[in-house]
CSV table of C-alpha atoms in Angstrom, one decimal:
chain,number,residue,atom,x,y,z
A,198,MET,CA,-74.9,21.5,100.1
A,199,PHE,CA,-71.5,21.5,98.3
A,200,PRO,CA,-68.3,20.1,100.0
A,201,LYS,CA,-66.1,22.9,100.9
A,202,PHE,CA,-63.7,22.5,97.9
A,203,TYR,CA,-66.8,22.3,95.5
A,204,GLN,CA,-68.2,25.7,96.8
A,205,THR,CA,-64.8,27.5,96.4
A,206,VAL,CA,-64.2,26.4,92.9
A,207,LEU,CA,-67.8,27.3,91.7
A,208,GLU,CA,-68.0,30.5,93.6
A,209,THR,CA,-64.5,31.4,92.1
A,210,HIS,CA,-66.0,31.2,88.3
A,211,LEU,CA,-69.7,31.8,88.7
A,212,THR,CA,-71.6,34.7,89.7
A,213,PRO,CA,-73.9,34.7,92.8
A,214,GLY,CA,-77.3,34.3,90.7
A,215,GLN,CA,-75.5,31.5,88.2
A,216,TYR,CA,-74.1,29.6,91.5
A,217,LEU,CA,-77.9,29.6,93.1
A,218,THR,CA,-79.2,28.4,89.8
A,219,LEU,CA,-76.8,25.7,89.8
A,220,GLN,CA,-77.5,24.5,93.3
A,221,LEU,CA,-81.3,24.4,92.4
A,222,LEU,CA,-80.8,22.4,89.2
A,223,ILE,CA,-78.8,19.6,91.3
A,224,LEU,CA,-81.3,19.7,94.0
A,225,LEU,CA,-83.8,19.0,91.2
A,226,LEU,CA,-82.0,16.2,89.4
A,227,GLN,CA,-81.7,14.6,93.2
A,228,LYS,CA,-85.1,14.6,93.9
A,229,TYR,CA,-86.3,14.0,90.3
A,230,ARG,CA,-83.8,12.4,88.4
A,231,ASN,CA,-84.8,13.6,85.0
A,232,VAL,CA,-82.8,16.3,82.9
A,233,ARG,CA,-85.4,17.0,80.3
A,234,LEU,CA,-85.3,20.8,80.1
A,235,SER,CA,-89.0,21.0,80.1
A,236,ASP,CA,-89.7,18.7,83.4
A,237,LEU,CA,-86.7,21.1,84.8
A,238,ALA,CA,-88.6,24.3,84.2
A,239,GLU,CA,-91.8,22.7,85.4
A,240,ARG,CA,-90.5,22.4,88.8
A,241,PHE,CA,-87.9,25.0,89.0
A,242,PRO,CA,-88.5,27.4,92.0
A,243,GLN,CA,-89.0,30.9,90.6
A,244,PRO,CA,-92.2,32.9,90.6
A,245,ILE,CA,-92.3,33.5,86.7
A,246,LYS,CA,-94.1,32.2,83.7
A,247,TYR,CA,-93.4,28.5,82.8
A,248,GLN,CA,-91.9,29.8,79.2
A,249,SER,CA,-89.8,32.5,80.8
A,250,ARG,CA,-88.4,29.9,83.2
A,251,VAL,CA,-87.4,27.6,80.4
A,252,ARG,CA,-85.7,30.8,78.7
A,253,SER,CA,-84.1,31.2,81.7
A,254,LEU,CA,-82.8,27.7,82.1
A,255,GLN,CA,-81.7,27.6,77.9
A,256,ARG,CA,-79.6,30.8,78.8
A,257,PHE,CA,-78.1,29.2,81.6
A,258,LEU,CA,-76.8,26.2,80.0
A,259,ASN,CA,-75.4,28.4,77.1
A,260,PHE,CA,-73.0,29.9,79.5
A,261,PRO,CA,-69.4,29.3,78.1
A,262,LYS,CA,-68.3,28.7,81.7
A,263,LEU,CA,-70.0,25.7,82.2
A,264,SER,CA,-67.2,23.9,80.9
A,265,ALA,CA,-65.4,20.7,82.2
A,266,LYS,CA,-61.8,22.3,81.9
A,267,LEU,CA,-62.9,25.2,83.8
A,268,LEU,CA,-65.2,23.9,86.6
A,269,TRP,CA,-64.9,20.3,86.7
A,270,PHE,CA,-61.0,19.8,86.3
A,271,PRO,CA,-60.1,21.8,89.6
A,272,ILE,CA,-62.6,19.6,91.6
A,273,ILE,CA,-61.2,16.4,90.1
A,274,LYS,CA,-57.8,17.8,91.0
A,275,GLN,CA,-58.9,18.4,94.7
A,276,ILE,CA,-60.5,14.8,95.1
A,277,LEU,CA,-57.0,13.4,93.8
A,278,LYS,CA,-55.4,15.5,96.4
A,279,GLN,CA,-57.8,14.0,99.0
A,280,GLU,CA,-56.9,10.5,97.9
A,281,PHE,CA,-53.3,11.0,97.8
A,282,ARG,CA,-53.1,13.0,101.3
A,283,PRO,CA,-51.1,11.2,104.3
A,284,HIS,CA,-53.1,9.4,107.0
A,285,THR,CA,-52.4,12.2,109.7
A,286,SER,CA,-55.8,11.7,111.2
A,287,ASN,CA,-57.2,9.4,114.0
A,288,ARG,CA,-59.0,6.0,113.5
A,289,LYS,CA,-62.3,7.7,113.6
A,290,GLN,CA,-61.7,10.6,111.4
A,291,ARG,CA,-60.0,7.9,108.8
A,292,ARG,CA,-63.1,6.0,108.8
A,293,ARG,CA,-65.4,9.2,108.5
A,294,SER,CA,-63.3,10.8,105.5
A,295,GLN,CA,-65.1,9.9,102.1
A,296,LYS,CA,-62.3,8.8,100.1
A,297,LEU,CA,-63.2,7.1,96.9
A,298,LYS,CA,-60.2,4.9,96.8
A,299,LEU,CA,-59.4,5.6,93.2
A,300,ILE,CA,-55.9,4.0,93.3
A,301,HIS,CA,-55.6,0.0,92.2
A,302,GLN,CA,-52.2,-1.5,91.7
A,303,GLY,CA,-50.7,1.7,92.1
A,304,TYR,CA,-52.5,3.5,89.0
A,305,LEU,CA,-55.4,5.8,88.3
A,306,LEU,CA,-57.3,3.7,86.1
A,307,VAL,CA,-58.5,5.9,83.3
A,308,ILE,CA,-61.5,4.3,81.2
A,309,LEU,CA,-62.3,5.0,77.6
A,310,ASP,CA,-65.5,4.6,76.3
A,311,ARG,CA,-68.7,5.8,74.3
A,312,THR,CA,-72.5,5.8,74.6
A,313,GLN,CA,-75.2,6.5,72.6
A,314,LEU,CA,-77.8,9.4,73.6
A,315,GLN,CA,-80.9,8.9,71.1
A,316,ASN,CA,-78.9,10.2,67.8
A,317,ARG,CA,-76.0,11.6,69.5
A,318,ASN,CA,-72.8,10.0,70.1
A,319,LEU,CA,-70.7,10.7,73.5
A,320,MET,CA,-67.3,10.1,74.2
A,321,VAL,CA,-66.6,9.8,77.9
A,322,LEU,CA,-63.4,9.7,79.8
A,323,SER,CA,-63.5,8.3,83.5
A,324,LEU,CA,-61.8,7.2,86.7
A,325,ALA,CA,-62.4,3.8,87.9
A,326,TRP,CA,-63.9,3.4,91.5
A,327,GLY,CA,-64.4,-0.3,92.4
A,328,HIS,CA,-67.3,-1.4,90.3
A,329,HIS,CA,-68.1,2.1,89.2
A,330,ALA,CA,-66.5,5.1,87.6
A,331,ILE,CA,-66.4,8.9,87.9
A,332,PRO,CA,-66.7,11.0,84.7
A,333,VAL,CA,-63.8,13.5,84.1
A,334,TYR,CA,-64.1,14.6,80.5
A,335,TRP,CA,-66.4,14.1,77.8
A,336,GLN,CA,-67.3,15.4,74.0
A,337,LEU,CA,-70.0,14.9,71.6
A,338,LEU,CA,-68.7,13.4,68.3
A,339,PRO,CA,-69.9,14.7,65.0
A,340,LYS,CA,-71.2,11.2,63.8
A,341,ARG,CA,-72.6,7.6,64.7
A,342,GLY,CA,-70.6,4.7,65.2
A,343,ASN,CA,-66.9,4.4,66.4
A,344,SER,CA,-64.5,7.1,67.2
A,345,SER,CA,-61.3,7.9,65.0
A,346,LEU,CA,-58.0,7.6,66.4
A,347,ALA,CA,-57.9,11.6,66.1
A,348,GLU,CA,-61.0,11.9,68.2
A,349,GLN,CA,-59.8,9.8,70.9
A,350,LYS,CA,-56.4,11.7,71.3
A,351,LYS,CA,-58.6,14.8,71.4
A,352,VAL,CA,-60.6,13.4,74.5
A,353,ILE,CA,-57.5,11.8,76.1
A,354,ALA,CA,-55.0,14.7,76.1
A,355,PRO,CA,-56.6,17.1,78.3
A,356,VAL,CA,-57.1,14.4,80.9
A,357,LEU,CA,-53.2,13.3,80.6
A,358,ARG,CA,-52.3,16.9,81.2
A,359,LEU,CA,-54.8,17.1,84.6
A,360,LEU,CA,-53.3,13.8,85.7
A,361,ARG,CA,-50.0,14.2,85.0
A,362,SER,CA,-48.5,14.4,88.5
A,363,TYR,CA,-49.9,10.4,89.0
A,364,PRO,CA,-49.6,7.0,87.6
A,365,VAL,CA,-52.1,6.5,84.9
A,366,LEU,CA,-53.1,3.2,83.0
A,367,VAL,CA,-55.7,3.5,80.2
A,368,LEU,CA,-58.3,1.1,79.7
A,369,GLY,CA,-60.1,0.4,76.4
A,370,ASP,CA,-62.4,-2.2,75.0
A,371,ARG,CA,-62.2,-3.3,71.4
A,372,GLU,CA,-63.4,0.2,69.7
A,373,PHE,CA,-59.8,1.4,71.2
A,374,HIS,CA,-57.7,-1.6,69.8
A,375,SER,CA,-55.6,0.4,67.5
A,376,VAL,CA,-52.1,-0.3,68.0
A,377,GLN,CA,-51.6,3.4,66.9
A,378,LEU,CA,-53.2,4.6,70.3
A,379,ALA,CA,-50.9,2.2,72.1
A,380,ASN,CA,-48.0,3.8,70.4
A,381,TRP,CA,-48.9,7.3,71.2
A,382,LEU,CA,-49.9,6.6,74.7
A,383,GLN,CA,-46.2,5.1,75.0
A,384,GLU,CA,-44.5,7.8,73.6
A,385,ARG,CA,-46.0,9.7,76.7
A,386,LYS,CA,-45.1,7.5,79.2
A,387,VAL,CA,-48.5,6.1,79.8
A,388,ASP,CA,-49.3,2.6,80.6
A,389,PHE,CA,-52.6,0.9,78.9
A,390,ALA,CA,-54.6,-2.2,78.5
A,391,LEU,CA,-56.9,-2.2,75.2
A,392,ARG,CA,-58.7,-5.2,74.5
A,393,GLN,CA,-58.0,-6.6,70.9
A,394,LYS,CA,-60.2,-7.9,68.2
A,395,LYS,CA,-59.8,-11.4,67.2
A,396,GLY,CA,-58.6,-10.5,64.0
A,397,THR,CA,-55.5,-8.4,64.8
A,398,CYS,CA,-52.2,-9.8,63.6
A,399,ILE,CA,-49.2,-10.4,65.9
A,400,GLN,CA,-45.7,-11.5,65.3
A,401,ASP,CA,-44.3,-13.3,68.3
A,402,ASP,CA,-41.7,-16.1,67.8
A,403,ASP,CA,-41.1,-16.4,64.4
A,404,ALA,CA,-41.3,-13.7,61.6
A,405,VAL,CA,-45.0,-14.8,60.4
A,406,TYR,CA,-47.8,-12.4,61.2
A,407,ARG,CA,-50.9,-14.3,62.5
A,408,PRO,CA,-54.3,-13.4,63.7
A,409,LEU,CA,-55.2,-13.8,67.4
A,410,LYS,CA,-57.9,-16.1,66.8
A,411,ASP,CA,-55.3,-18.5,65.1
A,412,LEU,CA,-53.5,-19.1,68.8
A,413,GLY,CA,-55.4,-22.1,69.5
A,414,PHE,CA,-56.8,-20.8,73.0
A,415,GLN,CA,-59.5,-22.9,74.7
A,416,PRO,CA,-61.3,-22.2,78.0
A,417,GLY,CA,-59.3,-22.1,81.1
A,418,ILE,CA,-55.9,-21.4,79.2
A,419,SER,CA,-54.0,-18.2,79.7
A,420,ARG,CA,-50.5,-16.7,78.1
A,421,PHE,CA,-48.6,-13.8,78.3
A,422,TYR,CA,-46.6,-12.5,75.3
A,423,SER,CA,-43.7,-10.3,76.1
A,424,LYS,CA,-42.2,-7.9,73.3
A,425,ILE,CA,-44.2,-8.7,69.9
A,426,SER,CA,-45.4,-6.6,67.4
A,427,TYR,CA,-48.5,-5.7,65.9
A,428,THR,CA,-50.2,-5.8,62.7
A,429,LYS,CA,-49.1,-6.0,59.3
A,430,ALA,CA,-49.6,-2.5,57.9
A,431,HIS,CA,-47.9,-0.7,61.0
A,432,GLN,CA,-45.7,-3.4,62.4
A,433,LEU,CA,-45.2,-1.5,65.4
A,434,GLY,CA,-44.1,-2.7,68.9
A,435,LYS,CA,-42.5,-4.0,71.1
A,436,PHE,CA,-45.7,-4.5,73.2
A,437,ASN,CA,-47.1,-7.1,75.6
A,438,LEU,CA,-50.1,-9.3,74.9
A,439,ALA,CA,-52.4,-10.8,78.0
A,440,ALA,CA,-54.6,-13.5,76.6
A,441,TYR,CA,-57.2,-15.2,79.0
A,442,TRP,CA,-60.0,-17.5,78.4
A,443,LYS,CA,-62.1,-18.0,81.5
A,444,ARG,CA,-62.9,-21.7,82.4
A,445,LYS,CA,-65.8,-23.3,82.3
A,446,TYR,CA,-67.8,-23.3,85.5
A,447,ARG,CA,-70.8,-25.3,85.8
A,448,SER,CA,-71.1,-26.0,82.0
A,449,ARG,CA,-71.0,-22.2,81.1
A,450,ALA,CA,-67.8,-20.6,79.4
A,451,SER,CA,-67.0,-17.6,78.0
A,452,LYS,CA,-67.8,-16.8,74.4
A,453,GLU,CA,-64.4,-15.9,73.6
A,454,PRO,CA,-60.9,-15.1,75.2
A,455,TRP,CA,-59.6,-11.6,76.1
A,456,TYR,CA,-56.8,-10.6,73.8
A,457,ILE,CA,-55.4,-7.3,75.6
A,458,LEU,CA,-52.6,-5.3,74.2
A,459,THR,CA,-50.8,-3.8,77.3
A,460,SER,CA,-47.6,-1.9,78.6
A,461,LEU,CA,-47.9,-3.9,82.1
A,462,ASP,CA,-45.1,-6.4,82.6
A,463,SER,CA,-47.3,-9.8,83.9
A,464,LEU,CA,-50.6,-11.5,83.2
A,465,PRO,CA,-51.8,-11.2,86.7
A,466,ARG,CA,-51.3,-7.6,87.0
A,467,THR,CA,-53.2,-7.1,83.6
A,468,LEU,CA,-55.9,-9.3,84.5
A,469,SER,CA,-56.0,-7.5,87.9
A,470,CYS,CA,-56.6,-4.1,86.4
A,471,TYR,CA,-58.7,-4.6,82.9
A,472,PRO,CA,-61.7,-5.7,84.9
A,473,ALA,CA,-62.0,-2.2,85.9
A,474,ARG,CA,-63.3,-1.1,82.5
A,475,TRP,CA,-66.5,-2.3,83.4
A,476,GLY,CA,-66.8,0.6,86.0
A,477,ILE,CA,-67.7,3.0,83.1
A,478,GLU,CA,-70.6,0.6,82.0
A,479,THR,CA,-72.4,1.1,85.4
A,480,LEU,CA,-71.6,4.8,85.1
A,481,PHE,CA,-73.9,5.2,82.0
A,482,ARG,CA,-76.2,3.1,83.4
A,483,ASP,CA,-76.0,5.5,86.6
A,484,LEU,CA,-76.4,8.5,83.8
A,485,LYS,CA,-79.3,7.3,81.9
A,486,THR,CA,-82.0,4.5,83.1
A,487,SER,CA,-80.8,3.8,86.6
A,488,GLY,CA,-80.1,7.7,87.4
A,489,TYR,CA,-80.7,10.9,85.7
A,490,ASN,CA,-82.1,9.6,82.5
A,491,LEU,CA,-79.8,11.6,80.3
A,492,GLU,CA,-81.2,9.7,77.0
A,493,ASN,CA,-84.5,11.6,77.6
A,494,THR,CA,-83.1,14.9,77.1
A,495,LYS,CA,-83.5,16.8,73.8
A,496,VAL,CA,-81.5,20.1,74.1
A,497,ASN,CA,-78.9,20.9,71.6
A,498,GLU,CA,-75.1,20.1,71.7
A,499,ARG,CA,-73.8,22.9,73.9
A,500,ARG,CA,-76.3,22.4,76.5
A,501,LEU,CA,-76.0,18.8,76.4
A,502,ILE,CA,-72.5,19.3,77.4
A,503,ALA,CA,-73.3,21.7,80.1
A,504,ILE,CA,-76.0,18.9,81.5
A,505,VAL,CA,-73.2,16.2,81.3
A,506,LEU,CA,-71.0,18.5,83.7
A,507,ILE,CA,-74.2,19.2,85.9
A,508,ILE,CA,-74.9,15.6,86.2
A,509,SER,CA,-71.1,14.9,86.9
A,510,ILE,CA,-71.3,17.2,89.9
A,511,ALA,CA,-74.7,15.5,91.5
A,512,TYR,CA,-73.5,12.2,90.7
A,513,THR,CA,-70.3,12.6,92.6
A,514,LEU,CA,-72.3,14.5,95.5
A,515,ALA,CA,-74.7,11.7,95.4
A,516,THR,CA,-71.6,9.4,95.5
A,517,LEU,CA,-70.1,10.7,98.4
A,518,GLN,CA,-73.1,11.3,100.1
A,519,GLY,CA,-74.2,7.4,100.2
A,520,LYS,CA,-70.7,6.6,101.4
A,521,TYR,CA,-71.4,8.7,104.6
A,522,LEU,CA,-74.9,7.2,104.9
A,523,GLN,CA,-73.1,3.8,105.2
A,524,TYR,CA,-70.6,5.2,107.8
A,525,LEU,CA,-73.6,6.4,109.8
A,526,GLY,CA,-74.9,2.9,109.7
A,527,VAL,CA,-78.4,3.6,108.7
A,528,ILE,CA,-78.6,1.9,105.2
A,529,GLU,CA,-81.1,-0.7,106.5
A,530,TYR,CA,-83.4,2.4,106.8
A,531,ILE,CA,-83.3,3.3,103.1
A,532,CYS,CA,-83.0,0.0,101.3
A,533,ARG,CA,-82.1,-3.7,101.9
A,534,PRO,CA,-78.3,-3.9,101.8
A,535,THR,CA,-78.2,-7.4,100.6
A,536,GLU,CA,-79.4,-10.7,100.0
A,537,PRO,CA,-79.0,-14.0,101.8
A,538,ASP,CA,-77.3,-15.8,98.4
A,539,ARG,CA,-75.9,-12.2,97.2
A,540,LEU,CA,-71.9,-11.9,98.0
A,541,THR,CA,-72.1,-8.2,97.0
A,542,GLU,CA,-74.1,-5.2,98.1
A,543,ARG,CA,-77.6,-5.0,96.5
A,544,HIS,CA,-77.2,-1.0,95.9
A,545,SER,CA,-74.2,1.1,95.2
A,546,PHE,CA,-73.2,4.2,97.2
A,547,PHE,CA,-74.7,6.4,94.5
A,548,TRP,CA,-77.8,4.6,94.7
A,549,MET,CA,-78.2,4.9,98.4
A,550,GLY,CA,-76.9,8.8,98.1
A,551,LEU,CA,-79.6,9.5,95.2
A,552,HIS,CA,-82.4,7.5,97.0
A,553,GLY,CA,-81.5,8.2,100.7
A,554,PRO,CA,-83.4,11.6,101.0
A,555,ASP,CA,-86.7,10.1,99.8
A,556,TRP,CA,-87.8,8.5,103.1
A,557,VAL,CA,-87.0,11.3,105.1
A,558,GLN,CA,-88.9,13.8,102.8
A,559,SER,CA,-91.8,11.6,102.9
A,560,LEU,CA,-91.8,11.4,106.6
A,561,ALA,CA,-91.5,15.5,106.3
A,562,ILE,CA,-94.3,16.0,104.1
A,563,TRP,CA,-96.4,13.4,105.6
A,564,SER,CA,-95.9,14.1,109.4
A,565,ASP,CA,-99.2,14.2,110.5
A,566,LEU,CA,-100.4,11.0,109.0
A,567,ALA,CA,-97.1,9.4,110.1
A,568,PHE,CA,-97.3,10.4,114.0
A,569,ALA,CA,-100.9,9.6,113.9
A,570,LEU,CA,-100.2,5.9,112.5
A,571,ILE,CA,-96.9,5.9,114.8
A,572,SER,CA,-99.7,6.8,117.9
A,573,LEU,CA,-101.7,3.6,117.0
A,574,LYS,CA,-98.6,1.2,117.9
A,575,PRO,CA,-97.2,2.0,121.3
A,576,HIS,CA,-96.0,-1.5,121.6
A,577,LYS,CA,-93.4,-0.7,118.7
A,578,SER,CA,-92.3,2.5,120.1
A,579,LEU,CA,-88.6,1.3,120.9
A,580,TYR,CA,-88.5,0.4,117.0
A,581,PHE,CA,-90.2,4.0,116.0
A,582,GLN,CA,-87.6,6.0,118.1
A,583,ARG,CA,-84.6,4.0,116.5
A,584,GLY,CA,-86.2,5.1,113.3
A,585,LEU,CA,-86.4,8.9,114.1
A,586,ASN,CA,-82.9,8.7,115.2
A,587,ALA,CA,-81.8,7.5,112.0
A,588,LYS,CA,-83.9,9.9,110.1
A,589,SER,CA,-82.0,12.6,112.0
A,590,LEU,CA,-78.7,11.1,111.0
A,591,ILE,CA,-79.7,10.8,107.2
A,592,GLN,CA,-80.9,14.3,107.7
A,593,SER,CA,-77.5,15.7,108.8
A,594,ALA,CA,-75.8,13.9,105.9
A,595,LEU,CA,-78.1,15.7,103.4
């Protein structure tokens, strides 16, 4: 079920019973896509009473070794080693390799953001991957609303230590506009691109500090400011500022421009990297309504952190599986890949990996009825044979 390097890490730190329990929970997540403890206990395949199953899962989720630093960081390291490994294989092996293509403009793009889970506040740091992201580290905040600088540092610091061997660029939206955060990252020689609020004051050509909204930008205008100071209160610098307002298209225009505080040296490079920040929004959607329904769980904080770890493992496994299914060329048997007027694929690798087994399992569960129906359509036998071959390929990827 697990790739070899997942298995090595997990078996090193977990007992055989804990390792098997983790496998079963991930299989349940992939099939039923629900992390409510009561629902997991209803389906957990052990011949004991329901309440005993609930208590067994509660004890497992309280296990101290279910932590990101102990179990997830070594797996992330192995994923990165595969990404940066030199190409020594032949063309067929390279096409089959399940690289995530995490590098953009020479950087690992690290995205910082926060999401609300009912009345709980979860801060997540992730690695950008195309239009998606892979969770790396997370912490629950002890309050609602925006995070403080100290809380942000607490989440970022362990990841910077984990990724110290790689070039890193930290991306953040307007919640993380703090010039003090930028200064802290700069002191650690870490690049950043942090979107600013329009009321942030800068000092550029003259000695006067003025808010960004007074720079006079209009749709279609962009500009790059070098070595400017930020905010009257802190007067920190010298940083760069990339300002960009997307031009009007078919009478539509963005409501406001982007103001991006950055250590990057050009506008094109900044505008190439910053849009990857939306990958974490896709990640949150996949963890919640489009994937595992994380917001429905009502466990305590300790168990919630463990559930996010289990989801992170399941999420990357589904993503790798979806990429492999695309390599096998069987996507059309799982879903409609795209539409006539659509430039991008309809579904992500994660969606295809998560939902890919559904059709195969239906064929297996109701095989008698399915083959009885097939026998009534002999004129389509060639198409059915192709479909059964695709079914075998999908099963090989599971």
